[in-house]
Amino acid sequence: MRILGIETSCDETSAAIVDDARYVRSNIVYSQIAKHKPYEGVVPEIACRAHVETLPAVVSDAVRESGGRWEDIDAVAVTHGPGLVGALLVGISMAVGLGLRLGKPVLGVNHIEAHLYSLFLDGASAPSDEVCPMLVLMVSGGHTLLVRMDALGQYVLLGQTLDDAAGEALDKGAAVLRLGYPGGPEIEKVAMRGDPQYVRFPRGLAQPGKNARTFGLAPQYCFSFSGLKTALLYYVRERPELFQSADVLRHVAASYQEAVFDSLISRLHNALENMPVRTLGCVGGVAKNQVLRAKLERLAAEHGVPLHLAPLAYCTDNAAMVAAVAGAPGAKVQRHFGFLDAEPNLRLSSV
Ligand code: KG4
Ligand code: ZN
């Protein structure tokens, strides 16, 4: 089964060809970072226009690079949510048009489920009884979720962020520290030679459940980064001279990153203490970070569970994970021959 996947939910324009839900034949990712850089965040209108301009070429490149023909494609998969509504509609329109032209079904994919499936690409083990139940942390610019995957398509949402996503917190922190955009990789670079113990920033939900609304989820599995962000802002405001010292800036960046990752690790620790799982996984753009990867390795070793990390190429948004999950037995994919609606607020449980 050969699937053409399309991903346009945020600021990456991507298309991929994947065979049998795991063999990636091509994966073209056009990043719009340069276009959003001046604004230090994703501007939806700019993202939509850039998708319109580049998607046709990105799709053609994906088919050409795969070495196959258009006629070999069995279905067209597209992210239909969650994401920016205008951006989603660009990908959906392309997928529906191609589906009609090729006479093939269009498969609507949940972006979150696609990220979870990034663990199983390129011939890695399938989401079988050997790895499930798996405790998965999804950390990206738009999401921070703690999920128990009992099987593909069977998810229990354990916790989520109550405000910013972890990647968003890194992006905003980097803006405060004038490090550039996107903030996650910039902070990682600068923090490499910094002291993570230099400032003790708050870890969010220090007294879980006290005043926080956790949407019916257990507070010990939920995240909050807004207090941390404000703490950094005040810290910097009171010490404008820190920008004069590259060393101090490195220490503050490292301390901020440490606070974000500590809070992720502590929720994972809580879950590993409380429920039997076979393996631990981590996906999403922030999972690219080497400091976080090392912390996850330590945590997994402490709890004696094997760790599965998304391959670096499939951490940030890409269409390979979309095409792959669409062809995987059990995935909650929506099958359409006509129009498919964008679902900007699609949740994992309602796929
Ligand atoms: O998964 P993704 O491409 O988009 C969403 O679905 O949101 O993730 C983008 C996020 C951004 O916040 C970016 O700063 C973060 O992933 N990120 C990183 C790293 N690379 C990307 N965060 C920390 N360290 C990195 N190396
Ligand atoms: Zn994503």
CSV table of C-alpha atoms in Angstrom, one decimal, residues 10-240:
chain,number,residue,atom,x,y,z
A,10,CYS,CA,1.4,24.9,10.9
A,11,ASP,CA,4.6,26.3,9.4
A,12,GLU,CA,6.1,23.3,7.6
A,13,THR,CA,4.9,22.5,4.0
A,14,SER,CA,5.6,18.8,3.6
A,15,ALA,CA,4.7,15.8,1.3
A,16,ALA,CA,5.9,12.2,1.5
A,17,ILE,CA,5.5,8.8,-0.1
A,18,VAL,CA,5.4,5.9,2.4
A,19,ASP,CA,5.0,2.2,1.6
A,20,ASP,CA,3.2,-0.2,3.9
A,21,ALA,CA,2.9,2.2,6.8
A,22,ARG,CA,6.7,2.4,7.5
A,23,TYR,CA,9.0,2.5,4.5
A,24,VAL,CA,9.7,6.2,3.7
A,25,ARG,CA,10.4,6.6,0.0
A,26,SER,CA,10.5,10.4,0.1
A,27,ASN,CA,9.9,13.1,2.6
A,28,ILE,CA,10.1,16.7,1.4
A,29,VAL,CA,9.9,19.3,4.1
A,30,TYR,CA,9.9,23.0,3.3
A,31,SER,CA,10.3,25.0,6.4
A,32,GLN,CA,8.8,28.5,6.6
A,33,ILE,CA,11.1,29.5,9.5
A,34,ALA,CA,12.7,32.4,7.5
A,35,LYS,CA,9.3,33.9,6.7
A,36,HIS,CA,8.2,33.9,10.4
A,37,LYS,CA,11.5,34.8,11.9
A,38,PRO,CA,11.0,38.6,11.9
A,39,TYR,CA,7.8,38.1,14.0
A,40,GLU,CA,9.3,35.6,16.5
A,41,GLY,CA,6.3,33.3,16.0
A,42,VAL,CA,4.1,31.8,13.4
A,43,VAL,CA,1.9,34.3,11.6
A,44,PRO,CA,-1.1,32.3,10.3
A,45,GLU,CA,-1.8,34.5,7.3
A,46,ILE,CA,1.9,34.2,6.1
A,47,ALA,CA,1.8,30.4,6.8
A,48,CYS,CA,-1.3,30.0,4.6
A,49,ARG,CA,0.1,32.0,1.7
A,50,ALA,CA,3.4,30.1,1.9
A,51,HIS,CA,1.6,26.8,1.8
A,52,VAL,CA,-0.3,27.9,-1.3
A,53,GLU,CA,2.8,28.9,-3.0
A,54,THR,CA,5.0,25.9,-2.2
A,55,LEU,CA,2.7,22.9,-1.8
A,56,PRO,CA,2.3,22.0,-5.5
A,57,ALA,CA,6.1,21.8,-6.0
A,58,VAL,CA,6.6,20.0,-2.7
A,59,VAL,CA,4.1,17.3,-3.7
A,60,SER,CA,5.6,16.9,-7.2
A,61,ASP,CA,9.1,16.6,-5.6
A,62,ALA,CA,7.9,13.9,-3.2
A,63,VAL,CA,6.5,11.8,-6.0
A,64,ARG,CA,9.6,12.3,-8.2
A,65,GLU,CA,12.0,11.5,-5.4
A,66,SER,CA,10.2,8.4,-4.5
A,67,GLY,CA,11.1,7.0,-7.9
A,68,GLY,CA,7.5,5.9,-8.4
A,69,ARG,CA,4.6,7.1,-10.6
A,70,TRP,CA,1.4,9.0,-9.7
A,71,GLU,CA,-0.6,5.9,-10.7
A,72,ASP,CA,1.2,3.8,-8.1
A,73,ILE,CA,-0.4,5.9,-5.3
A,74,ASP,CA,-3.2,4.0,-3.5
A,75,ALA,CA,-4.5,6.8,-1.3
A,76,VAL,CA,-3.8,10.5,-0.4
A,77,ALA,CA,-3.5,11.2,3.3
A,78,VAL,CA,-3.7,14.7,4.8
A,79,THR,CA,-3.6,16.3,8.2
A,80,HIS,CA,-7.1,17.6,8.8
A,81,GLY,CA,-6.5,18.8,12.4
A,82,PRO,CA,-5.6,20.1,14.9
A,83,GLY,CA,-3.8,23.2,13.5
A,84,LEU,CA,-4.3,26.6,11.9
A,85,VAL,CA,-7.6,26.4,10.0
A,86,GLY,CA,-6.4,28.2,6.9
A,87,ALA,CA,-3.2,26.2,6.7
A,88,LEU,CA,-5.1,22.9,7.1
A,89,LEU,CA,-7.5,23.9,4.3
A,90,VAL,CA,-4.6,24.4,1.9
A,91,GLY,CA,-3.4,20.8,2.4
A,92,ILE,CA,-6.9,19.4,2.4
A,93,SER,CA,-7.8,21.1,-0.9
A,94,MET,CA,-4.7,19.7,-2.5
A,95,ALA,CA,-5.4,16.2,-1.2
A,96,VAL,CA,-9.1,16.3,-2.2
A,97,GLY,CA,-8.1,17.5,-5.7
A,98,LEU,CA,-5.5,14.8,-6.1
A,99,GLY,CA,-7.9,12.2,-4.8
A,100,LEU,CA,-10.5,13.1,-7.4
A,101,ARG,CA,-7.9,13.2,-10.2
A,102,LEU,CA,-6.3,9.9,-9.3
A,103,GLY,CA,-9.6,8.2,-8.3
A,104,LYS,CA,-8.2,7.3,-4.9
A,105,PRO,CA,-9.5,7.8,-1.4
A,106,VAL,CA,-8.5,10.7,0.8
A,107,LEU,CA,-7.6,9.8,4.3
A,108,GLY,CA,-7.9,12.5,7.1
A,109,VAL,CA,-5.2,12.2,9.7
A,110,ASN,CA,-5.0,13.6,13.2
A,111,HIS,CA,-1.7,15.5,13.6
A,112,ILE,CA,-1.3,14.2,17.2
A,113,GLU,CA,-1.7,10.6,16.2
A,114,ALA,CA,0.7,11.2,13.3
A,115,HIS,CA,3.3,12.5,15.8
A,116,LEU,CA,2.8,9.4,18.0
A,117,TYR,CA,3.3,7.2,15.0
A,118,SER,CA,6.7,8.9,14.2
A,119,LEU,CA,8.2,6.3,16.6
A,120,PHE,CA,7.4,3.5,14.2
A,121,LEU,CA,8.9,4.8,10.9
A,122,ASP,CA,11.7,3.5,8.8
A,123,GLY,CA,11.2,-0.1,9.8
A,124,ALA,CA,11.3,0.5,13.6
A,125,SER,CA,9.2,-1.9,15.7
A,126,ALA,CA,5.4,-1.7,15.2
A,127,PRO,CA,3.0,-0.5,18.0
A,128,SER,CA,2.4,-4.1,19.1
A,129,ASP,CA,2.0,-5.9,22.4
A,130,GLU,CA,5.8,-5.8,22.7
A,131,VAL,CA,5.9,-2.1,23.2
A,132,CYS,CA,2.4,-1.2,24.4
A,133,PRO,CA,1.1,0.0,26.7
A,134,MET,CA,3.6,2.8,26.0
A,135,LEU,CA,3.8,6.0,28.0
A,136,VAL,CA,4.3,8.8,25.4
A,137,LEU,CA,5.3,12.4,25.9
A,138,MET,CA,4.4,14.6,23.0
A,139,VAL,CA,6.2,17.9,23.1
A,140,SER,CA,6.0,20.4,20.3
A,141,GLY,CA,5.3,24.0,19.6
A,142,GLY,CA,1.6,23.5,19.8
A,143,HIS,CA,1.1,20.5,22.2
A,144,THR,CA,2.4,19.1,25.4
A,145,LEU,CA,0.6,15.9,26.2
A,146,LEU,CA,1.1,12.8,28.3
A,147,VAL,CA,-0.6,9.8,26.6
A,148,ARG,CA,-0.8,6.1,27.3
A,149,MET,CA,-0.9,4.3,24.0
A,150,ASP,CA,-2.5,0.9,24.7
A,151,ALA,CA,-2.4,0.0,21.0
A,152,LEU,CA,-2.5,2.0,17.8
A,153,GLY,CA,-5.8,3.9,17.9
A,154,GLN,CA,-6.3,3.3,21.6
A,155,TYR,CA,-5.1,6.2,23.6
A,156,VAL,CA,-5.7,7.4,27.2
A,157,LEU,CA,-5.0,11.1,27.6
A,158,LEU,CA,-3.3,11.3,31.0
A,159,GLY,CA,-2.3,14.9,31.2
A,160,GLN,CA,-1.7,18.1,29.1
A,161,THR,CA,-0.4,21.6,29.5
A,162,LEU,CA,-2.8,24.0,31.1
A,163,ASP,CA,-1.4,27.0,29.2
A,164,ASP,CA,1.7,27.1,26.9
A,165,ALA,CA,3.2,24.1,25.2
A,166,ALA,CA,6.8,23.3,26.1
A,167,GLY,CA,8.1,24.3,22.7
A,168,GLU,CA,6.1,27.6,22.9
A,169,ALA,CA,7.6,28.2,26.3
A,170,LEU,CA,11.1,27.7,24.8
A,171,ASP,CA,10.3,30.0,21.9
A,172,LYS,CA,8.9,32.7,24.1
A,173,GLY,CA,11.8,32.4,26.5
A,174,ALA,CA,14.3,32.7,23.7
A,175,ALA,CA,12.5,35.9,22.5
A,176,VAL,CA,12.9,37.4,26.0
A,177,LEU,CA,16.6,36.4,26.0
A,178,ARG,CA,16.9,37.8,22.4
A,179,LEU,CA,18.3,34.5,21.1
A,180,GLY,CA,16.2,34.3,17.9
A,181,TYR,CA,13.5,32.1,16.5
A,182,PRO,CA,12.7,29.3,16.7
A,183,GLY,CA,13.7,29.4,20.3
A,184,GLY,CA,14.1,25.7,21.1
A,185,PRO,CA,17.2,25.0,19.0
A,186,GLU,CA,18.6,28.5,19.8
A,187,ILE,CA,18.3,27.9,23.6
A,188,GLU,CA,19.8,24.4,23.1
A,189,LYS,CA,22.8,25.9,21.4
A,190,VAL,CA,23.5,28.6,23.9
A,191,ALA,CA,22.7,26.4,26.9
A,192,MET,CA,25.3,23.8,25.9
A,193,ARG,CA,28.0,25.8,27.7
A,194,GLY,CA,25.8,27.2,30.4
A,195,ASP,CA,25.2,26.2,34.0
A,196,PRO,CA,21.6,24.8,34.4
A,197,GLN,CA,21.8,25.4,38.2
A,198,TYR,CA,22.6,29.1,37.9
A,199,VAL,CA,19.0,30.3,38.5
A,200,ARG,CA,16.3,28.2,40.2
A,201,PHE,CA,13.2,29.0,38.0
A,202,PRO,CA,9.8,27.7,39.1
A,203,ARG,CA,8.8,24.3,37.8
A,204,GLY,CA,5.0,24.9,37.3
A,205,LEU,CA,2.2,23.3,39.4
A,206,ALA,CA,4.5,23.1,42.4
A,207,GLN,CA,1.4,22.3,44.5
A,208,PRO,CA,-0.7,20.4,42.0
A,209,GLY,CA,-4.4,20.9,42.2
A,210,LYS,CA,-4.3,23.8,44.6
A,211,ASN,CA,-5.9,26.4,42.3
A,212,ALA,CA,-5.3,24.9,38.9
A,213,ARG,CA,-8.1,23.8,36.6
A,214,THR,CA,-6.9,20.6,35.0
A,215,PHE,CA,-9.8,19.8,32.8
A,216,GLY,CA,-10.7,16.6,34.7
A,217,LEU,CA,-7.1,15.3,34.3
A,218,ALA,CA,-4.9,14.3,37.3
A,219,PRO,CA,-2.8,17.3,38.3
A,220,GLN,CA,0.3,15.2,38.7
A,221,TYR,CA,0.3,14.6,35.0
A,222,CYS,CA,-0.4,18.1,33.9
A,223,PHE,CA,2.0,20.9,32.9
A,224,SER,CA,2.1,24.7,33.3
A,225,PHE,CA,4.7,27.0,31.8
A,226,SER,CA,3.1,30.4,32.2
A,227,GLY,CA,4.6,31.1,35.6
A,228,LEU,CA,8.1,30.1,34.4
A,229,LYS,CA,7.8,32.4,31.5
A,230,THR,CA,6.8,35.3,33.7
A,231,ALA,CA,9.6,34.5,36.2
A,232,LEU,CA,12.1,34.7,33.3
A,233,LEU,CA,10.6,38.0,32.2
A,234,TYR,CA,10.9,39.5,35.7
A,235,TYR,CA,14.4,38.1,36.1
A,236,VAL,CA,15.6,39.7,32.9
A,237,ARG,CA,13.8,43.0,33.6
A,238,GLU,CA,15.5,43.4,36.9
A,239,ARG,CA,19.0,42.6,35.4
A,240,PRO,CA,19.2,44.3,32.0
